[in-house]
Coordinates of C-alpha atoms in Angstrom, one line a residue:
X26 CA 160.7 78.3 125.4
X27 CA 159.2 78.7 128.7
X28 CA 156.8 81.7 129.4
X29 CA 158.5 82.5 132.6
X30 CA 161.6 83.2 130.5
X31 CA 159.2 86.1 127.9
X32 CA 160.2 88.8 128.7
X33 CA 157.8 90.8 130.4
X34 CA 157.0 94.4 128.9
X35 CA 156.8 92.5 125.2
X36 CA 154.1 92.1 123.6
X37 CA 152.8 88.6 124.1
X38 CA 152.8 86.4 120.5
X39 CA 148.5 86.6 121.4
X40 CA 148.3 90.4 120.5
X41 CA 148.6 89.7 115.9
X42 CA 145.6 88.5 116.4
X43 CA 143.7 91.2 117.6
X44 CA 142.2 93.9 115.3
X45 CA 145.6 95.6 115.2
X46 CA 143.7 98.9 112.4
X47 CA 140.8 99.1 115.1
X48 CA 142.7 100.6 117.7
X49 CA 142.3 103.6 118.7
X50 CA 145.4 105.6 120.6
X51 CA 145.4 104.9 124.2
X52 CA 144.3 100.8 123.1
X53 CA 146.9 98.9 125.8
X54 CA 149.9 97.0 124.6
X55 CA 150.1 94.4 126.9
X56 CA 148.3 91.2 125.9
X57 CA 144.8 90.2 126.3
X58 CA 145.2 87.4 129.1
X59 CA 147.3 90.0 131.2
X60 CA 144.5 92.7 131.3
X61 CA 141.9 90.1 132.1
X62 CA 144.3 88.6 134.6
X63 CA 144.8 92.3 135.8
X64 CA 141.6 92.6 135.9
X65 CA 140.2 89.8 138.1
X66 CA 143.3 90.3 140.2
X67 CA 142.2 94.4 140.8
X68 CA 141.2 96.2 144.0
X69 CA 138.0 97.4 142.1
X70 CA 134.8 95.1 140.9
X71 CA 134.7 93.5 138.0
X72 CA 131.6 92.9 136.0
X73 CA 132.2 91.0 132.6
X74 CA 128.7 90.9 129.7
X75 CA 128.1 87.8 127.8
X76 CA 129.0 87.7 123.9
X77 CA 127.7 84.8 122.4
X78 CA 129.0 85.5 118.3
X79 CA 131.3 88.4 116.8
X80 CA 128.3 90.7 116.4
X81 CA 127.8 90.4 119.9
X82 CA 131.2 90.8 121.2
X83 CA 131.9 93.3 120.0
X84 CA 128.5 95.4 121.4
X85 CA 130.1 94.4 124.2
X86 CA 133.2 96.7 123.7
X87 CA 131.0 99.4 122.1
X88 CA 128.9 98.8 125.4
X89 CA 131.7 100.0 127.9
X90 CA 132.2 96.6 129.1
X91 CA 136.2 96.0 130.5
X92 CA 135.6 92.0 129.4
X93 CA 133.5 89.4 128.3
X94 CA 132.1 86.5 129.2
X95 CA 132.2 83.0 126.1
X96 CA 129.1 81.4 127.7
X97 CA 128.7 78.2 127.2
X98 CA 125.1 77.9 127.3
X99 CA 124.5 80.9 124.7
X100 CA 126.6 79.6 122.1
X101 CA 124.9 76.6 122.2
X102 CA 121.6 78.1 122.5
X103 CA 123.1 80.5 119.2
X104 CA 123.5 77.4 117.5
X105 CA 120.6 75.5 117.6
X106 CA 121.9 72.7 120.4
X107 CA 121.5 71.9 124.4
X108 CA 124.1 73.6 126.6
X109 CA 125.0 69.0 126.9
X110 CA 127.8 69.4 125.4
X111 CA 126.3 68.9 121.8
X112 CA 128.5 71.9 119.6
X113 CA 132.2 70.4 120.1
X114 CA 135.1 72.2 121.3
X115 CA 136.3 72.9 117.9
X116 CA 133.0 73.7 116.0
X117 CA 133.7 76.3 119.9
X118 CA 137.2 77.5 119.1
X119 CA 135.6 78.3 116.3
X120 CA 133.0 81.0 117.4
X121 CA 135.2 81.9 120.0
X122 CA 137.7 82.8 117.2
X123 CA 135.4 85.7 115.4
X124 CA 134.9 86.6 119.1
X125 CA 138.2 87.4 119.7
X126 CA 138.5 89.4 116.1
X127 CA 135.8 91.3 116.4
X128 CA 136.6 92.9 119.4
X129 CA 140.0 94.0 121.4
X130 CA 138.7 93.5 125.3
X131 CA 139.9 90.2 126.7
X132 CA 137.4 87.6 127.1
X133 CA 136.9 84.3 129.5
X134 CA 135.7 81.6 127.2
X135 CA 133.1 79.0 129.9
X136 CA 134.8 75.7 129.1
X137 CA 132.3 73.5 130.8
X138 CA 134.9 70.5 132.0
X139 CA 137.7 71.1 129.4
X140 CA 136.1 69.2 127.3
X141 CA 137.2 65.6 128.1
X142 CA 140.1 64.5 130.2
X143 CA 143.8 66.7 131.0
X144 CA 144.1 65.9 127.7
X145 CA 141.2 67.5 126.7
X146 CA 142.2 71.0 128.4
X147 CA 146.2 70.9 128.2
X148 CA 144.9 71.1 123.4
X149 CA 142.1 73.5 125.0
X150 CA 144.3 76.5 126.5
X151 CA 146.9 75.8 123.6
X152 CA 144.2 76.2 121.0
X153 CA 142.5 79.5 123.0
X154 CA 146.2 81.1 123.5
X155 CA 146.4 80.6 119.7
X156 CA 143.7 82.4 119.7
X157 CA 143.9 85.7 122.2
X158 CA 141.5 84.2 124.9
X159 CA 142.0 85.4 127.7
X160 CA 140.5 82.8 130.4
X161 CA 138.9 79.7 130.5
X162 CA 136.5 78.5 133.4
X163 CA 136.7 75.0 133.6
X164 CA 134.0 73.9 136.4
X165 CA 134.2 69.7 138.3
X166 CA 131.6 67.9 136.4
X167 CA 132.1 64.9 134.7
X168 CA 131.9 64.8 130.8
X169 CA 129.3 65.8 129.4
X170 CA 128.3 67.8 131.2
X171 CA 124.4 69.3 131.9
X172 CA 124.0 73.2 132.9
X173 CA 123.8 73.6 136.5
X174 CA 120.2 75.1 136.6
X175 CA 118.5 70.9 135.7
X176 CA 118.3 69.4 138.1
X177 CA 121.8 70.6 138.7
X178 CA 121.4 68.4 143.1
X179 CA 120.9 64.9 140.4
X180 CA 124.9 65.7 138.7
X181 CA 127.9 64.1 140.0
X182 CA 130.2 66.2 140.6
X183 CA 134.0 65.3 140.1
X184 CA 136.8 63.7 141.6
X185 CA 139.1 66.1 143.5
X186 CA 142.0 64.8 142.3
X187 CA 141.0 64.2 138.7
X188 CA 140.0 67.7 138.5
X189 CA 142.7 68.9 140.2
X190 CA 144.5 67.3 137.1
X191 CA 142.7 68.9 134.3
X192 CA 143.8 72.5 136.4
X193 CA 147.4 71.0 136.3
X194 CA 147.3 69.9 133.0
X195 CA 146.2 73.5 132.1
X196 CA 148.4 75.7 133.9
X197 CA 151.4 73.2 132.8
X198 CA 150.5 73.5 128.8
X199 CA 150.1 77.6 129.2
X200 CA 152.7 79.2 127.0
X201 CA 152.9 82.5 128.1
X202 CA 152.1 82.8 132.5
X203 CA 149.2 85.5 131.8
X204 CA 146.8 83.3 130.4
X205 CA 143.6 83.1 133.4
X206 CA 142.1 80.0 134.0
X207 CA 139.5 79.8 137.0
X208 CA 138.6 76.2 138.9
X209 CA 134.8 76.7 138.7
X210 CA 133.3 74.8 141.7
X211 CA 129.4 72.7 141.8
X212 CA 129.6 71.6 145.4
X213 CA 126.3 74.1 146.5
X214 CA 125.0 73.0 143.3
X215 CA 125.1 69.3 144.3
X216 CA 123.8 70.5 147.0
X217 CA 126.7 68.7 149.5
X218 CA 127.2 72.0 150.9
X219 CA 129.6 74.9 152.7
X220 CA 132.5 72.5 153.6
X221 CA 132.7 70.5 150.1
X222 CA 133.3 73.6 148.1
X223 CA 135.8 75.0 150.2
X224 CA 137.9 71.9 150.1
X225 CA 137.5 72.1 146.6
X226 CA 137.8 75.0 146.9
X227 CA 141.7 74.9 148.4
X228 CA 142.6 71.8 146.1
X229 CA 142.2 74.1 142.7
X230 CA 143.6 76.6 144.3
X231 CA 146.6 74.6 146.0
X232 CA 146.4 72.7 141.7
X233 CA 147.0 76.7 140.2
X234 CA 144.0 77.6 139.6
X235 CA 144.4 81.3 139.4
X236 CA 140.7 81.6 140.7
X237 CA 137.8 80.8 142.3
X238 CA 133.8 80.4 141.0
X239 CA 131.7 80.0 143.5
X240 CA 128.0 79.1 141.3
X241 CA 124.3 78.8 143.7
X242 CA 121.0 77.8 141.9
X243 CA 119.3 80.2 144.8
X244 CA 117.4 82.9 144.6
X245 CA 119.6 84.5 147.7
X246 CA 123.0 84.6 147.8
X247 CA 123.6 83.4 151.3
X248 CA 125.9 80.1 150.1
X249 CA 128.3 82.2 148.3
X250 CA 128.8 84.8 150.7
X251 CA 128.9 82.4 153.2
X252 CA 131.7 80.7 151.1
X253 CA 133.4 84.6 151.1
X254 CA 133.6 84.7 154.7
X255 CA 135.1 81.4 155.2
X256 CA 137.1 81.8 152.0
X257 CA 138.7 84.8 152.4
X258 CA 141.0 86.7 150.7
X259 CA 143.6 83.3 148.8
X260 CA 142.5 83.9 145.4
X261 CA 140.7 86.1 144.2
X262 CA 136.2 85.3 143.9
X263 CA 134.4 84.8 140.6
X264 CA 130.0 85.5 141.1
X265 CA 127.7 84.4 138.9
X266 CA 124.4 86.5 140.3
X267 CA 122.0 85.0 137.4
X268 CA 119.6 83.1 140.6
X269 CA 120.2 86.1 143.4
X270 CA 120.0 89.1 140.4
X271 CA 117.9 91.1 143.3
X272 CA 121.2 91.2 145.3
X273 CA 122.5 94.9 145.8
X274 CA 125.9 95.3 144.0
X275 CA 127.4 96.7 147.2
X276 CA 126.7 93.5 148.2
X277 CA 129.4 92.3 145.9
X278 CA 132.4 95.3 146.5
X279 CA 131.4 94.8 150.8
X280 CA 132.2 91.3 149.9
X281 CA 135.4 91.5 148.2
X282 CA 134.2 89.2 145.2
X283 CA 136.9 90.5 142.4
X284 CA 134.4 89.9 139.9
X285 CA 130.8 89.2 138.2
X286 CA 129.7 87.4 135.6
X287 CA 126.6 88.9 133.7
X288 CA 126.3 85.1 132.3
X289 CA 123.5 85.0 129.4
X290 CA 121.2 88.4 129.2
X291 CA 122.4 89.5 125.2
X292 CA 121.4 85.5 124.5
X293 CA 118.7 86.0 126.5
X294 CA 117.8 89.8 125.3
X295 CA 118.2 88.8 121.2
X296 CA 115.8 85.7 122.1
X297 CA 113.0 88.4 123.0
X298 CA 113.4 90.6 120.4
X299 CA 113.0 88.0 117.5
X300 CA 110.6 86.0 118.6
X301 CA 108.4 89.4 119.3
X302 CA 109.4 90.8 114.9
X303 CA 108.8 87.4 114.2
X304 CA 105.2 87.2 115.6
X305 CA 104.5 90.5 113.9
X306 CA 105.8 90.2 110.7
X307 CA 103.7 87.0 110.7
X308 CA 100.4 88.9 111.6
X309 CA 100.8 91.4 110.3
X310 CA 102.4 90.4 106.1
X311 CA 104.3 93.6 106.5
X312 CA 107.4 95.2 107.4
X313 CA 105.9 98.7 108.2
X314 CA 105.3 98.2 112.8
X315 CA 109.1 97.3 112.5
X316 CA 111.3 98.3 110.0
X317 CA 111.2 101.8 112.9
X318 CA 111.8 99.3 116.4
X319 CA 115.0 97.7 114.6
X320 CA 118.1 98.4 113.8
X321 CA 119.3 99.8 110.3
X322 CA 121.0 98.5 107.7
X323 CA 122.9 100.9 108.4
X324 CA 124.2 100.1 112.0
X325 CA 124.7 97.0 110.7
X326 CA 127.7 97.5 108.4
X327 CA 129.0 99.4 111.1
X328 CA 129.3 96.8 112.7
X329 CA 130.3 94.7 111.0
X330 CA 133.4 97.2 110.4
X331 CA 132.6 98.3 106.5
X332 CA 133.7 101.9 106.4
X333 CA 137.8 100.6 107.7
X334 CA 136.9 98.1 104.3
X335 CA 136.2 100.9 102.6
X336 CA 139.6 102.4 103.8
X337 CA 141.3 99.1 103.2
X338 CA 140.5 99.3 100.0
X339 CA 141.7 102.6 98.5
X340 CA 144.6 102.4 100.8
X341 CA 146.1 98.5 99.4
X342 CA 144.0 97.9 96.1
X343 CA 145.1 99.1 92.5
X344 CA 145.9 102.8 92.1
X345 CA 144.2 102.5 88.5
X346 CA 141.0 99.9 90.0
X347 CA 138.2 100.5 88.6
X348 CA 135.9 102.2 91.7
X349 CA 132.3 102.9 90.0
X350 CA 130.7 105.4 92.5
X351 CA 127.1 105.8 92.0
X352 CA 125.1 109.4 91.8
X353 CA 120.9 109.5 92.7
X354 CA 118.4 111.7 91.3
X355 CA 116.2 111.8 94.5
X356 CA 115.5 115.4 93.9
X357 CA 111.5 114.9 92.5
X358 CA 108.5 115.9 94.5
X359 CA 106.9 114.1 92.6
X360 CA 103.0 115.7 92.8
X361 CA 101.5 112.6 90.5
X362 CA 101.2 110.7 93.8
X363 CA 99.1 113.1 96.0
X364 CA 99.6 113.7 99.2
X365 CA 101.7 111.4 99.7
X366 CA 104.3 113.6 98.7
X367 CA 103.4 117.1 100.5
X368 CA 105.2 116.0 103.4
X369 CA 108.2 113.9 102.0
X370 CA 110.0 113.8 97.9
X371 CA 108.8 111.1 96.4
X372 CA 112.2 108.8 96.7
X373 CA 110.9 108.6 100.3
X374 CA 107.8 106.7 99.5
X375 CA 107.8 103.8 101.9
X376 CA 108.2 100.4 99.4
X377 CA 108.2 97.4 101.7
X378 CA 108.6 98.6 104.5
X379 CA 111.2 100.7 103.9
X380 CA 111.9 103.8 101.7
X381 CA 112.6 103.7 97.6
X382 CA 115.6 105.0 98.0
X383 CA 116.7 102.7 100.7
X384 CA 116.1 100.0 97.8
X385 CA 118.1 102.0 95.7
X386 CA 120.9 101.8 98.3
X387 CA 121.4 98.2 99.0
X388 CA 120.8 97.1 95.7
X389 CA 124.2 99.7 95.2
X390 CA 125.6 98.1 98.1
X391 CA 125.2 94.6 96.8
X392 CA 126.4 95.1 93.6
X393 CA 129.6 96.1 95.4
X394 CA 129.2 100.2 95.0
X395 CA 129.7 102.1 98.0
X396 CA 130.4 105.5 96.8
X397 CA 127.2 106.7 96.4
X398 CA 126.3 110.9 96.2
X399 CA 122.4 111.9 96.1
X400 CA 121.1 115.4 94.8
X401 CA 118.2 116.4 97.1
X402 CA 115.7 118.3 96.1
X403 CA 112.6 119.3 97.6
X404 CA 111.9 118.5 101.5
X405 CA 115.2 117.5 101.6
X406 CA 115.6 117.0 104.7
X407 CA 113.6 114.1 104.8
X408 CA 116.0 112.5 102.9
X409 CA 118.8 111.5 106.1
X410 CA 120.1 107.9 104.8
X411 CA 123.4 107.8 106.7
X412 CA 126.8 106.0 104.6
X413 CA 126.2 108.2 101.5
X414 CA 127.2 112.0 100.3
X415 CA 124.5 114.9 99.8
X416 CA 124.4 118.0 96.6
X417 CA 121.3 120.5 97.5
X418 CA 119.6 121.6 94.5
X419 CA 117.2 124.1 95.9
X420 CA 115.6 125.7 92.9
X421 CA 111.8 125.4 94.4
X422 CA 109.8 124.9 91.3
X423 CA 109.6 120.7 90.2
X424 CA 114.0 120.8 89.2
X425 CA 115.1 119.5 85.4
X426 CA 116.6 116.7 86.4
X427 CA 120.0 118.4 84.4
X428 CA 120.3 121.2 86.7
X429 CA 120.0 118.5 89.7
X430 CA 123.6 116.2 88.4
X431 CA 125.1 120.1 87.5
X432 CA 125.0 120.9 91.7
X433 CA 126.0 117.1 91.9
X434 CA 129.3 117.7 89.5
X435 CA 131.8 117.9 92.5
X436 CA 130.6 113.9 92.6
X437 CA 131.2 113.7 89.2
X438 CA 134.5 111.8 88.9
X439 CA 136.2 108.5 87.5
X440 CA 133.3 106.2 86.5
X441 CA 129.7 106.7 87.6
X442 CA 126.6 106.0 86.9
X443 CA 124.0 108.3 87.4
X444 CA 120.4 106.8 87.8
X445 CA 116.8 108.4 89.2
X446 CA 115.8 107.6 92.7
X447 CA 111.7 106.6 92.1
X448 CA 113.3 103.5 90.4
X449 CA 113.5 100.1 91.6
X450 CA 116.0 97.7 90.3
X451 CA 117.5 94.2 90.4
X452 CA 121.7 94.4 91.0
X453 CA 123.2 93.0 87.5
X454 CA 122.2 95.8 85.7
X455 CA 124.3 98.1 87.0
X456 CA 126.9 95.1 87.2
X457 CA 126.3 95.1 83.8
X458 CA 127.3 98.1 83.4
X459 CA 130.1 98.6 85.0
X460 CA 131.5 95.5 82.4
X461 CA 131.3 98.3 78.9
X462 CA 134.1 99.6 77.9
X463 CA 133.2 102.5 76.4
X464 CA 132.8 106.2 77.8
X465 CA 128.6 105.9 77.7
X466 CA 126.4 103.0 77.6
X467 CA 122.7 103.3 78.8
X468 CA 120.8 100.0 79.4
X469 CA 117.5 99.4 77.8
X470 CA 114.8 97.0 78.4
X471 CA 113.1 95.5 75.5
X472 CA 110.4 94.8 77.3
X473 CA 109.0 98.5 76.0
X474 CA 105.3 97.5 74.2
X475 CA 104.2 96.4 78.6
X476 CA 105.4 99.3 79.6
X477 CA 103.6 101.1 77.1
X478 CA 100.1 99.4 77.3
X479 CA 100.0 100.4 81.2
X480 CA 99.7 103.5 80.0
X481 CA 102.3 105.2 81.7
X482 CA 104.9 108.0 80.1
X483 CA 108.4 106.8 78.9
X484 CA 111.7 107.3 77.1
X485 CA 111.6 105.1 74.5
X486 CA 114.6 104.6 72.3
X487 CA 115.4 104.0 68.4
X488 CA 118.8 102.2 68.1
X489 CA 121.6 101.1 66.1
X490 CA 119.7 97.9 65.4
X491 CA 117.4 95.8 67.6
X492 CA 118.1 92.9 70.7
X493 CA 118.2 89.9 68.7
X494 CA 118.3 86.5 70.3
X495 CA 121.2 85.1 67.8
X496 CA 123.2 88.1 66.5
X497 CA 126.0 90.1 69.0
X498 CA 124.9 92.9 71.2
X499 CA 127.3 94.6 71.7
X500 CA 128.0 96.8 68.8
X501 CA 124.2 98.5 69.5
X502 CA 124.5 102.0 69.9
X503 CA 122.2 104.6 70.7
X504 CA 120.9 106.6 68.4
X505 CA 117.2 108.0 69.2
X506 CA 115.8 108.5 73.2
X507 CA 112.6 111.0 73.0
X508 CA 108.6 110.0 74.8
X509 CA 107.4 110.5 71.2
X510 CA 108.9 108.2 69.0
X511 CA 106.7 106.3 66.5
X512 CA 106.1 103.0 67.8
X513 CA 107.3 100.9 64.3
X514 CA 110.7 102.8 65.3
X515 CA 111.1 101.7 69.2
X516 CA 113.5 99.1 69.8
X517 CA 113.4 99.6 73.8
X518 CA 112.3 101.8 76.9
X519 CA 115.5 103.6 78.7
X520 CA 115.1 102.5 82.3
X521 CA 117.1 105.8 83.6
X522 CA 121.1 104.4 83.9
X523 CA 124.0 105.9 82.2
X524 CA 126.9 104.7 82.7
X525 CA 130.4 107.3 82.6
X526 CA 133.7 106.3 82.1
X527 CA 136.3 108.2 83.1
X528 CA 136.4 111.0 80.4
X529 CA 132.5 110.5 78.8
X530 CA 132.5 111.3 83.0
X531 CA 134.5 114.7 82.7
X532 CA 132.9 115.1 78.9
X533 CA 130.1 115.6 80.8
X534 CA 131.4 117.7 83.9
X535 CA 132.1 120.3 81.0
X536 CA 128.3 119.9 79.1
X537 CA 126.4 120.2 82.6
X538 CA 128.7 123.9 82.8
X539 CA 127.9 124.7 78.7
X540 CA 124.4 123.8 80.2
X541 CA 123.6 125.2 83.4
X542 CA 125.8 128.2 83.7
X543 CA 123.1 130.7 83.2
X544 CA 120.7 128.9 86.6
X545 CA 118.0 127.3 86.7
X546 CA 115.4 129.4 85.1
X547 CA 117.0 128.6 81.5
X548 CA 117.5 124.7 82.4
X549 CA 113.9 123.0 81.8
X550 CA 116.1 120.0 80.9
X551 CA 115.8 116.9 81.0
X552 CA 118.5 113.6 81.3
X553 CA 117.0 112.4 77.6
X554 CA 117.5 115.8 76.9
X555 CA 121.2 115.6 78.7
X556 CA 121.9 112.0 76.3
X557 CA 120.4 113.9 73.2
X558 CA 122.9 116.5 73.5
X559 CA 125.6 113.6 74.3
X560 CA 125.1 112.0 70.6
X561 CA 125.5 115.9 68.5
X562 CA 128.4 116.1 69.6
X563 CA 129.5 113.4 68.0
X564 CA 129.5 110.7 70.4
X565 CA 128.8 107.0 71.1
X566 CA 126.3 105.6 73.4
X567 CA 126.3 102.6 74.2
X568 CA 123.9 100.3 74.4
X569 CA 123.7 96.9 76.8
X570 CA 119.4 95.6 76.5
X571 CA 117.9 93.7 79.7
X572 CA 113.9 92.0 79.7
X573 CA 112.1 93.6 83.2
X574 CA 113.9 93.1 86.4
X575 CA 112.9 97.3 87.0
X576 CA 110.1 98.8 88.4
X577 CA 109.4 103.3 88.0
X578 CA 107.4 104.8 90.9
X579 CA 105.1 107.5 89.4
X580 CA 102.0 105.8 90.0
X581 CA 100.3 104.8 93.7
X582 CA 99.3 101.8 92.3
X583 CA 103.9 101.6 92.2
X584 CA 104.2 101.8 95.6
X585 CA 102.5 98.6 96.2
X586 CA 103.3 97.4 93.2
X587 CA 107.3 97.4 94.9
X588 CA 106.3 95.5 97.5
X589 CA 106.7 91.9 95.6
X590 CA 109.0 93.4 93.1
X591 CA 111.3 93.3 96.2

């Protein structure tokens, strides 16, 4: 079916490439190409901001821009190659697909010369339409092109008739009338003057171009203003004031330009930021001076749409899918750390440029545990990390772990992993616990002698049998956990992790209610006491043996050791 026969009030199939699930209620129900055409034809001056990948496209949209310029220079730079068609058009097309998926506003593509002759142009337009791109701008140079600001006067221009053929081929290949083809005139760049620029622009208008982009390398706008005076309003005129950036935008409005392209500033700004960050980290060999100056991990997750994925998982995963939540005990003061915890809780001590708790959250998320609750206590206002839920234990004393967990009972639902807010660990530890089919499971470190030699507090365990490389360790159960187990009876050290099944979680919730119903003053119990109560009730606690790969932050030396652990 030809585009002229398509009903104008029906959405184009191009819309199918947009992220429908992210559309606000007032999202325009018209194709991106139609929105781009309307912007360029509008009586108001339109601004397009450069983007070069999916992330920058989303940032441009969030900033408030109505359209994106997919810069060939910036995309090439992001790929680490020159702006001389060194990246193939199919590689550029792949980048554009991510950009289109990541944004809901129209994209005008810097299509260089059309990547060849009329035949390449035909295929390019079809592929751009398939990806929901709003339009393409092609420049009247020969393939392969060179950036206009590199020896521009030495660059040969395309034959007018041949370039008109590219424009016609692109327009004839459109499936939908709304798709925009902008013809970029390089006569000023090549030093050929106003008459040549006007001659070429008129030829391109007659060939079917939807707008003219008039380009200049001068540091003042005299050439483009002279062109606009002579050109009038025969077609919308687009400009790129990279060189004449000091010119007031009011001048562009006064002369009736249609659109202004901020052509490469997202790429240039991120280069500066990355250079500064890399240099600083290299010089200081630490993240301390950098971490507060850059985007948080949570902001990265937000831009990536992590929250939408979590909602989609709830909607589309089977109802019986196992979703594990983590409950982190972060209420401890940690007076043994001295002045380090006067104004913040132990879990917010800085390790390798980020709080201990931030590292724990990152590890849980890497293990696909995303539903996380942190129980706060001492200096709770200092714990303000994003993407987690909070419960508070306002007991003024050094809070008991059992009572803190009781205060977080609202989070005790389904399958849970309960852990401490001062223990760093590798992601395989929660992953192994999640694989255990038992109501209760703990993970035990067989390197307990190393811990003992460090002369530190440790919660040792006796199990139904010790770890053996030569036997099945899948049926080992916890018999006792205490600080005072005789060395000959120690099978390992409890690492501070308790995994509960939905049945185990329900039992634990009832147990905590029984233990803690009289308030914090009557509940000086720790998690080892809770484990002992579970065992005393006749419940089985399965043991998973491991060796190392965790760090309990209970001394100042551990804060320093945490940098190498990460």
